[in-house]
């Protein structure tokens, strides 16, 4: 039976004479605490404030009239699990095997990919740096694939296609498809195989968005000025969004105070945005970790397998305001004959549900056709389909991209076709 130290249990409520101890009452120590410094550091957070066993390094007994506080009592707990615990986590090992990650990527780095800066602000233990590297790689590989595969895409559609492949919501869905579960709250006792982040906007730090901060950024939310595609391409981020700190309009704040339901909906949307950003950062961090530990080829193969292999319907990203005018200007720019609409077939003209099929011709060439309940609507649909057929031209999915030239022994680069841009 171990000896109880009443002086540790009583604290400062006892007098100095009562806390005095003789030299024969030396505390009992455990050999486990003396094993290695790493083991001592690992056991520090688990030491309770009121213990029946003294720490290993308390070889000397306090003299009469002295009081030495427990050095572990004042140490705050770690905000995230220790890296050594990654070796004993079955969830982490299963995730490593599920993603077919190479052995060069250690489990300690993978558990770091699951720690968001909002849970642990220390950059040596969170995924902020890895996510930055992965974000740059994802943006570069996705943009070059879209530009080479669809050289005629308008810039507005290209921004949305980038968001559909590598945006926060898309990457969050990828992370959830990997089977990554989130912890209820971050802490040192959490399994290293769980995603840790905080839903408190003021907790820790957030991931940095890179881009040029406009001079008028402080007033964008208030006045909502229109931004052209040229400025969005040069000044804003990879998705064409402004990089600025949100500054809500005071009038909107007053409206939210008067409408509790709308305020609750906005708060729920903000929490969902924080969840998506945390899950998306995991995907970016894994890509960055692969690039650092396994090299460029492994990171590129991982992005092609998990990101670029998903199907995105680009036709649904188009939105035309004046399709007939845009098609006429396109034919004039390319030297084609002016487009002419012709009725191809119809049925039920005098019924309640008529159907008209209209084709758009340039000379003898059929540019597109569309169906509708009226002649005008069918003509509009035909013009839209003709424009989509032009903008979605692709030389093939197996076309070479500029990053292929980084491989050793690559063939000589052949210039790819790049269109001059959209009409309007």
Short mmCIF file of C-alpha atoms in Angstrom, two decimals:
data_model
loop_
_atom_site.label_atom_id
_atom_site.label_comp_id
_atom_site.label_asym_id
_atom_site.label_seq_id
_atom_site.Cartn_x
_atom_site.Cartn_y
_atom_site.Cartn_z
CA UNK A 1 0.00 0.00 0.00
CA UNK A 2 1.32 3.42 -0.94
CA UNK A 3 1.80 6.11 1.68
CA UNK A 4 -0.57 9.08 1.52
CA UNK A 5 0.94 12.54 1.63
CA UNK A 6 -1.45 14.65 3.63
CA UNK A 7 0.48 17.78 2.84
CA UNK A 8 -0.44 17.45 -0.85
CA UNK A 9 -4.10 16.91 -0.08
CA UNK A 10 -4.41 19.73 2.42
CA UNK A 11 -2.68 22.45 0.45
CA UNK A 12 -2.22 25.82 2.09
CA UNK A 13 -4.97 25.29 4.66
CA UNK A 14 -2.45 23.67 7.03
CA UNK A 15 0.25 25.55 8.90
CA UNK A 16 3.93 25.27 8.12
CA UNK A 17 4.55 23.13 11.21
CA UNK A 18 1.96 20.61 10.12
CA UNK A 19 3.48 20.36 6.57
CA UNK A 20 6.92 19.67 7.99
CA UNK A 21 8.30 16.22 7.15
CA UNK A 22 11.25 14.21 8.39
CA UNK A 23 13.93 12.70 6.26
CA UNK A 24 12.58 9.22 6.78
CA UNK A 25 9.31 9.93 4.97
CA UNK A 26 10.75 9.97 1.47
CA UNK A 27 7.98 9.74 -1.15
CA UNK A 28 7.60 6.66 -3.27
CA UNK A 29 8.40 7.15 -6.98
CA UNK A 30 7.57 5.15 -10.08
CA UNK A 31 10.32 3.85 -12.36
CA UNK A 32 8.10 4.60 -15.37
CA UNK A 33 8.53 8.32 -14.85
CA UNK A 34 12.30 7.93 -14.91
CA UNK A 35 12.40 5.97 -18.17
CA UNK A 36 12.84 8.71 -20.77
CA UNK A 37 12.26 12.46 -20.96
CA UNK A 38 9.74 11.88 -23.75
CA UNK A 39 7.70 9.60 -21.53
CA UNK A 40 7.76 12.21 -18.77
CA UNK A 41 6.53 14.87 -21.16
CA UNK A 42 3.81 12.56 -22.43
CA UNK A 43 2.52 11.87 -18.91
CA UNK A 44 2.49 15.45 -17.74
CA UNK A 45 -1.07 16.35 -18.79
CA UNK A 46 -2.40 13.21 -17.08
CA UNK A 47 -0.98 14.09 -13.64
CA UNK A 48 -3.83 15.03 -11.38
CA UNK A 49 -3.69 17.94 -8.97
CA UNK A 50 -4.36 15.70 -5.97
CA UNK A 51 -2.32 12.48 -6.26
CA UNK A 52 -1.21 9.78 -3.87
CA UNK A 53 2.11 9.35 -5.66
CA UNK A 54 4.79 12.01 -5.94
CA UNK A 55 6.48 12.70 -9.29
CA UNK A 56 9.76 10.96 -10.01
CA UNK A 57 11.99 14.00 -9.75
CA UNK A 58 10.87 14.86 -6.20
CA UNK A 59 13.84 13.10 -4.62
CA UNK A 60 14.29 15.78 -1.98
CA UNK A 61 11.69 16.32 0.70
CA UNK A 62 10.75 19.94 1.48
CA UNK A 63 12.36 21.22 4.63
CA UNK A 64 10.38 22.51 7.55
CA UNK A 65 8.66 25.78 6.77
CA UNK A 66 8.98 25.41 2.95
CA UNK A 67 6.21 24.80 0.43
CA UNK A 68 6.86 23.70 -3.13
CA UNK A 69 3.89 23.77 -5.50
CA UNK A 70 3.43 20.94 -7.94
CA UNK A 71 5.07 22.02 -11.22
CA UNK A 72 2.41 20.17 -13.22
CA UNK A 73 -0.52 21.92 -11.60
CA UNK A 74 0.21 25.26 -13.29
CA UNK A 75 0.78 23.81 -16.78
CA UNK A 76 -2.24 24.12 -19.07
CA UNK A 77 -3.22 21.01 -21.06
CA UNK A 78 -2.14 20.66 -24.67
CA UNK A 79 -4.75 21.94 -27.14
CA UNK A 80 -4.30 18.90 -29.41
CA UNK A 81 -3.10 15.28 -29.06
CA UNK A 82 0.61 14.60 -28.86
CA UNK A 83 2.21 13.38 -32.11
CA UNK A 84 3.35 10.16 -30.40
CA UNK A 85 -0.27 9.06 -30.00
CA UNK A 86 -0.65 8.81 -33.78
CA UNK A 87 1.20 5.48 -33.76
CA UNK A 88 -1.50 3.89 -31.60
CA UNK A 89 -4.61 5.28 -33.30
CA UNK A 90 -6.62 2.72 -35.31
CA UNK A 91 -8.68 5.45 -36.98
CA UNK A 92 -5.56 7.12 -38.30
CA UNK A 93 -4.08 3.86 -39.58
CA UNK A 94 -7.37 3.05 -41.32
CA UNK A 95 -7.45 6.49 -42.98
CA UNK A 96 -3.84 6.07 -44.14
CA UNK A 97 -4.66 2.73 -45.72
CA UNK A 98 -8.01 3.87 -47.13
CA UNK A 99 -6.37 6.70 -49.08
CA UNK A 100 -3.52 4.42 -50.26
CA UNK A 101 -0.97 6.90 -48.97
CA UNK A 102 2.71 5.96 -49.39
CA UNK A 103 4.80 4.83 -46.44
CA UNK A 104 6.90 7.97 -46.83
CA UNK A 105 4.02 9.95 -45.32
CA UNK A 106 4.23 9.23 -41.56
CA UNK A 107 1.23 8.97 -39.30
CA UNK A 108 2.47 11.93 -37.26
CA UNK A 109 2.12 14.19 -40.29
CA UNK A 110 -1.29 12.77 -41.12
CA UNK A 111 -2.58 13.54 -37.63
CA UNK A 112 -1.27 17.08 -38.04
CA UNK A 113 -3.41 17.38 -41.16
CA UNK A 114 -6.47 16.80 -38.95
CA UNK A 115 -5.76 19.67 -36.53
CA UNK A 116 -7.29 22.98 -37.60
CA UNK A 117 -5.70 26.28 -36.49
CA UNK A 118 -8.90 27.11 -34.62
CA UNK A 119 -8.20 24.12 -32.35
CA UNK A 120 -4.43 24.59 -31.95
CA UNK A 121 -2.93 27.99 -32.90
CA UNK A 122 0.64 26.64 -32.79
CA UNK A 123 1.83 26.46 -36.45
CA UNK A 124 4.11 23.51 -35.61
CA UNK A 125 1.14 21.30 -34.73
CA UNK A 126 -1.74 22.48 -36.96
CA UNK A 127 -2.33 22.09 -40.70
CA UNK A 128 -2.07 25.76 -41.73
CA UNK A 129 1.30 25.49 -43.48
CA UNK A 130 0.48 22.19 -45.16
CA UNK A 131 -2.89 23.53 -46.31
CA UNK A 132 -1.20 26.55 -47.91
CA UNK A 133 1.08 24.31 -49.97
CA UNK A 134 -1.81 22.06 -50.94
CA UNK A 135 -4.03 25.00 -51.89
CA UNK A 136 -1.39 26.32 -54.30
CA UNK A 137 -1.00 22.89 -55.89
CA UNK A 138 -4.74 22.35 -56.22
CA UNK A 139 -5.27 25.77 -57.82
CA UNK A 140 -2.44 25.29 -60.29
CA UNK A 141 -3.32 21.73 -61.33
CA UNK A 142 -7.05 22.44 -61.61
CA UNK A 143 -6.66 25.67 -63.59
CA UNK A 144 -4.20 24.22 -66.09
CA UNK A 145 -6.43 21.18 -66.67
CA UNK A 146 -9.50 23.36 -67.31
CA UNK A 147 -7.70 25.86 -69.54
CA UNK A 148 -6.08 23.15 -71.68
CA UNK A 149 -9.13 20.87 -71.84
CA UNK A 150 -11.65 23.69 -72.49
CA UNK A 151 -9.72 26.55 -74.12
CA UNK A 152 -12.86 28.56 -74.97
CA UNK A 153 -14.42 28.74 -71.50
CA UNK A 154 -15.44 32.27 -70.47
CA UNK A 155 -13.66 33.57 -67.38
CA UNK A 156 -16.85 33.69 -65.30
CA UNK A 157 -17.52 30.01 -66.07
CA UNK A 158 -13.86 29.16 -65.43
CA UNK A 159 -14.05 30.68 -61.94
CA UNK A 160 -17.14 28.63 -61.12
CA UNK A 161 -15.58 25.48 -62.56
CA UNK A 162 -12.56 26.06 -60.32
CA UNK A 163 -14.92 26.39 -57.37
CA UNK A 164 -16.75 23.20 -58.37
CA UNK A 165 -13.48 21.23 -58.39
CA UNK A 166 -11.36 22.85 -55.65
CA UNK A 167 -13.73 25.12 -53.73
CA UNK A 168 -14.36 24.77 -49.98
CA UNK A 169 -17.72 23.04 -50.40
CA UNK A 170 -16.36 20.58 -53.00
CA UNK A 171 -13.29 19.70 -50.93
CA UNK A 172 -15.45 19.33 -47.83
CA UNK A 173 -17.51 16.69 -49.66
CA UNK A 174 -14.29 14.93 -50.66
CA UNK A 175 -13.11 14.88 -47.03
CA UNK A 176 -16.44 13.46 -45.86
CA UNK A 177 -16.29 10.79 -48.56
CA UNK A 178 -12.95 9.71 -47.07
CA UNK A 179 -14.75 8.84 -43.84
CA UNK A 180 -13.24 11.61 -41.71
CA UNK A 181 -15.21 12.16 -38.52
CA UNK A 182 -15.06 15.30 -36.43
CA UNK A 183 -14.51 15.51 -32.70
CA UNK A 184 -17.15 17.05 -30.47
CA UNK A 185 -14.57 19.48 -29.09
CA UNK A 186 -10.79 19.80 -29.53
CA UNK A 187 -8.51 18.66 -26.74
CA UNK A 188 -5.50 16.47 -25.86
CA UNK A 189 -7.68 13.46 -25.04
CA UNK A 190 -9.25 13.28 -28.53
CA UNK A 191 -8.33 10.41 -30.83
CA UNK A 192 -5.70 11.64 -33.35
CA UNK A 193 -7.78 10.16 -36.17
CA UNK A 194 -10.61 12.68 -35.63
CA UNK A 195 -10.81 16.14 -37.18
CA UNK A 196 -10.46 18.86 -34.55
CA UNK A 197 -11.73 22.40 -35.05
CA UNK A 198 -13.72 25.00 -33.18
CA UNK A 199 -17.04 26.51 -34.23
CA UNK A 200 -16.29 29.69 -32.29
CA UNK A 201 -15.30 32.40 -34.82
CA UNK A 202 -13.09 34.06 -32.20
CA UNK A 203 -11.26 30.85 -31.18
CA UNK A 204 -7.69 30.37 -32.34
CA UNK A 205 -6.75 31.54 -35.81
CA UNK A 206 -8.26 30.98 -39.24
CA UNK A 207 -6.77 29.95 -42.55
CA UNK A 208 -5.36 32.83 -44.56
CA UNK A 209 -6.80 33.63 -47.96
CA UNK A 210 -4.14 34.80 -50.35
CA UNK A 211 -4.73 37.55 -52.87
CA UNK A 212 -4.55 41.28 -53.44
CA UNK A 213 -6.54 43.38 -50.99
CA UNK A 214 -8.32 46.14 -52.86
CA UNK A 215 -8.10 49.72 -51.65
CA UNK A 216 -11.88 49.88 -51.44
CA UNK A 217 -12.10 46.56 -49.55
CA UNK A 218 -13.42 48.23 -46.37
CA UNK A 219 -16.51 49.51 -48.23
CA UNK A 220 -17.31 46.54 -50.50
CA UNK A 221 -19.93 45.05 -48.19
CA UNK A 222 -21.60 48.40 -47.68
CA UNK A 223 -21.89 49.67 -51.25
CA UNK A 224 -21.58 46.39 -53.21
CA UNK A 225 -19.82 47.92 -56.21
CA UNK A 226 -19.75 45.99 -59.46
CA UNK A 227 -16.46 44.23 -60.25
CA UNK A 228 -15.45 43.49 -63.83
CA UNK A 229 -13.86 40.25 -64.99
CA UNK A 230 -10.53 41.94 -65.68
CA UNK A 231 -10.18 43.17 -62.11
CA UNK A 232 -11.40 39.84 -60.73
CA UNK A 233 -8.72 38.04 -62.73
CA UNK A 234 -5.85 40.31 -61.66
CA UNK A 235 -6.75 41.39 -58.13
CA UNK A 236 -8.94 38.69 -56.55
CA UNK A 237 -8.31 35.06 -55.54
CA UNK A 238 -8.44 31.93 -57.69
CA UNK A 239 -12.25 31.90 -57.56
CA UNK A 240 -12.69 35.57 -58.47
CA UNK A 241 -13.74 36.52 -54.92
CA UNK A 242 -12.43 39.56 -53.09
CA UNK A 243 -9.94 39.13 -50.27
CA UNK A 244 -11.11 41.33 -47.42
CA UNK A 245 -12.36 41.21 -43.88
CA UNK A 246 -16.17 41.20 -43.81
CA UNK A 247 -17.60 44.51 -42.66
CA UNK A 248 -21.40 44.15 -42.42
CA UNK A 249 -23.66 47.04 -43.23
CA UNK A 250 -25.06 48.67 -40.04
CA UNK A 251 -28.54 48.64 -41.56
CA UNK A 252 -28.34 44.90 -42.08
CA UNK A 253 -27.37 44.46 -38.43
CA UNK A 254 -30.45 46.39 -37.39
CA UNK A 255 -32.63 44.24 -39.63
CA UNK A 256 -31.14 41.07 -38.11
CA UNK A 257 -31.85 42.34 -34.59
CA UNK A 258 -35.49 42.80 -35.57
CA UNK A 259 -35.75 39.36 -37.21
CA UNK A 260 -34.52 36.58 -34.86
CA UNK A 261 -35.33 33.80 -37.33
CA UNK A 262 -33.13 35.31 -40.02
CA UNK A 263 -30.34 35.86 -37.49
CA UNK A 264 -30.55 32.20 -36.46
CA UNK A 265 -30.41 31.10 -40.10
CA UNK A 266 -27.33 33.23 -40.72
CA UNK A 267 -25.64 31.84 -37.61
CA UNK A 268 -26.35 28.29 -38.78
CA UNK A 269 -24.97 29.12 -42.23
CA UNK A 270 -21.82 30.54 -40.63
CA UNK A 271 -21.31 27.39 -38.57
CA UNK A 272 -21.75 25.26 -41.69
CA UNK A 273 -19.20 27.44 -43.48
CA UNK A 274 -16.72 26.85 -40.64
CA UNK A 275 -17.29 23.09 -40.89
CA UNK A 276 -16.76 23.11 -44.67
CA UNK A 277 -13.60 25.18 -44.34
CA UNK A 278 -12.17 22.83 -41.71
CA UNK A 279 -12.92 19.74 -43.82
CA UNK A 280 -11.56 21.40 -46.96
CA UNK A 281 -8.34 22.29 -45.14
CA UNK A 282 -7.78 18.60 -44.44
CA UNK A 283 -7.77 17.79 -48.17
CA UNK A 284 -5.42 20.68 -48.90
CA UNK A 285 -3.12 19.63 -46.05
CA UNK A 286 -2.97 16.00 -47.24
CA UNK A 287 -2.00 17.18 -50.74
CA UNK A 288 0.66 19.46 -49.27
CA UNK A 289 2.00 16.68 -47.04
CA UNK A 290 2.20 14.33 -50.01
CA UNK A 291 4.13 16.92 -52.00
CA UNK A 292 6.61 17.43 -49.15
CA UNK A 293 7.16 13.78 -48.16
CA UNK A 294 6.56 11.81 -51.39
CA UNK A 295 7.34 14.34 -54.12
CA UNK A 296 5.64 16.05 -57.03
CA UNK A 297 4.55 12.94 -58.96
CA UNK A 298 2.77 11.41 -55.97
CA UNK A 299 0.92 14.66 -55.25
CA UNK A 300 -0.13 15.04 -58.90
CA UNK A 301 -1.39 11.44 -59.06
CA UNK A 302 -3.35 11.95 -55.82
CA UNK A 303 -5.01 15.13 -57.15
CA UNK A 304 -5.95 13.45 -60.42
CA UNK A 305 -7.42 10.46 -58.58
CA UNK A 306 -9.42 12.31 -55.92
CA UNK A 307 -10.12 15.81 -57.30
CA UNK A 308 -9.96 15.97 -61.09
CA UNK A 309 -11.60 12.57 -61.58
CA UNK A 310 -14.96 13.86 -60.32
CA UNK A 311 -17.57 14.78 -62.92
CA UNK A 312 -18.69 18.39 -63.13
CA UNK A 313 -21.47 19.31 -65.54
CA UNK A 314 -20.07 22.50 -67.07
CA UNK A 315 -23.22 23.15 -69.10
CA UNK A 316 -25.13 24.04 -65.95
CA UNK A 317 -22.63 26.81 -65.15
CA UNK A 318 -23.63 28.94 -68.15
CA UNK A 319 -26.11 31.79 -67.84
CA UNK A 320 -26.83 33.86 -70.95
CA UNK A 321 -28.65 37.19 -70.85
CA UNK A 322 -28.82 37.93 -74.59
CA UNK A 323 -28.03 34.66 -76.41
CA UNK A 324 -29.25 35.79 -79.83
CA UNK A 325 -27.12 38.92 -79.74
CA UNK A 326 -24.06 37.05 -78.47
CA UNK A 327 -24.40 34.40 -81.18
CA UNK A 328 -24.70 37.07 -83.89
CA UNK A 329 -21.54 38.82 -82.60
CA UNK A 330 -19.69 35.50 -82.46
CA UNK A 331 -20.53 34.71 -86.09
CA UNK A 332 -19.44 38.19 -87.15
CA UNK A 333 -16.12 37.86 -85.27
CA UNK A 334 -15.32 34.45 -86.73
CA UNK A 335 -16.38 35.38 -90.27
CA UNK A 336 -19.40 33.08 -90.41
CA UNK A 337 -22.63 33.87 -92.15
CA UNK A 338 -25.27 35.56 -89.96
CA UNK A 339 -27.31 33.03 -87.93
CA UNK A 340 -30.85 32.31 -89.11
CA UNK A 341 -33.57 30.54 -87.08
CA UNK A 342 -35.68 27.94 -88.90
CA UNK A 343 -38.60 25.85 -87.67
CA UNK A 344 -37.68 22.18 -87.95
CA UNK A 345 -40.82 20.53 -86.56
CA UNK A 346 -43.82 21.20 -84.36
CA UNK A 347 -46.71 19.42 -82.70
CA UNK A 348 -49.89 20.53 -80.96
CA UNK A 349 -49.79 24.16 -82.07
CA UNK A 350 -53.45 24.67 -81.11
CA UNK A 351 -53.32 22.54 -77.98
CA UNK A 352 -52.49 23.48 -74.43
CA UNK A 353 -49.01 21.90 -74.62
CA UNK A 354 -47.42 22.72 -77.98
CA UNK A 355 -43.83 21.73 -78.75
CA UNK A 356 -41.66 23.55 -81.30
CA UNK A 357 -38.21 22.51 -82.53
CA UNK A 358 -36.13 25.40 -83.90
CA UNK A 359 -32.68 25.18 -85.50
CA UNK A 360 -30.06 27.92 -85.87
CA UNK A 361 -28.27 27.85 -89.22
CA UNK A 362 -25.22 29.70 -90.48
CA UNK A 363 -25.45 29.17 -94.20
CA UNK A 364 -25.95 25.41 -94.57
CA UNK A 365 -24.36 24.56 -91.23
CA UNK A 366 -26.60 23.72 -88.26
CA UNK A 367 -25.14 25.45 -85.21
CA UNK A 368 -27.70 24.23 -82.67
CA UNK A 369 -31.31 23.38 -82.05
CA UNK A 370 -33.72 23.78 -79.18
CA UNK A 371 -37.24 22.88 -78.11
CA UNK A 372 -39.83 24.93 -76.29
CA UNK A 373 -43.50 25.65 -75.74
CA UNK A 374 -43.27 28.77 -77.94
CA UNK A 375 -41.34 29.75 -81.02
CA UNK A 376 -39.45 32.49 -79.21
CA UNK A 377 -38.43 30.22 -76.33
CA UNK A 378 -37.30 27.50 -78.74
CA UNK A 379 -35.22 30.06 -80.66
CA UNK A 380 -33.57 31.20 -77.41
CA UNK A 381 -32.78 27.62 -76.44
CA UNK A 382 -31.30 26.95 -79.86
CA UNK A 383 -28.99 29.98 -79.54
CA UNK A 384 -27.92 28.86 -76.05
CA UNK A 385 -27.11 25.36 -77.27
CA UNK A 386 -25.09 26.80 -80.17
CA UNK A 387 -23.08 28.99 -77.77
CA UNK A 388 -22.49 26.07 -75.40
CA UNK A 389 -21.28 23.93 -78.29
CA UNK A 390 -18.75 26.67 -79.13
CA UNK A 391 -17.53 27.39 -75.60
CA UNK A 392 -17.31 23.73 -74.53
CA UNK A 393 -15.02 22.70 -77.37
CA UNK A 394 -12.34 20.33 -76.09
CA UNK A 395 -9.36 18.72 -77.85
CA UNK A 396 -9.75 15.69 -75.52
CA UNK A 397 -9.22 14.71 -71.92
CA UNK A 398 -5.82 13.13 -72.62
CA UNK A 399 -4.25 16.37 -73.79
CA UNK A 400 -0.89 17.26 -72.23
CA UNK A 401 -0.65 19.99 -69.62
CA UNK A 402 2.35 22.21 -68.79
CA UNK A 403 3.10 20.35 -65.55
CA UNK A 404 3.81 17.19 -67.55
CA UNK A 405 7.05 18.80 -68.73
CA UNK A 406 8.43 18.66 -65.16
CA UNK A 407 8.83 14.89 -65.38
CA UNK A 408 12.16 13.43 -66.42
CA UNK A 409 12.36 12.31 -70.02
CA UNK A 410 9.24 14.24 -71.06
CA UNK A 411 8.56 14.69 -74.75
CA UNK A 412 9.02 18.02 -76.46
CA UNK A 413 6.26 20.46 -75.61
CA UNK A 414 3.72 21.18 -78.31
CA UNK A 415 1.79 24.44 -77.93
CA UNK A 416 -1.88 24.01 -77.11
CA UNK A 417 -4.81 25.94 -78.52
CA UNK A 418 -6.04 28.88 -76.45
CA UNK A 419 -9.04 30.92 -77.62
CA UNK A 420 -9.09 34.72 -77.65
CA UNK A 421 -11.95 34.81 -75.14
CA UNK A 422 -15.69 35.25 -74.84
CA UNK A 423 -17.64 37.58 -77.09
CA UNK A 424 -19.48 39.71 -74.51
#
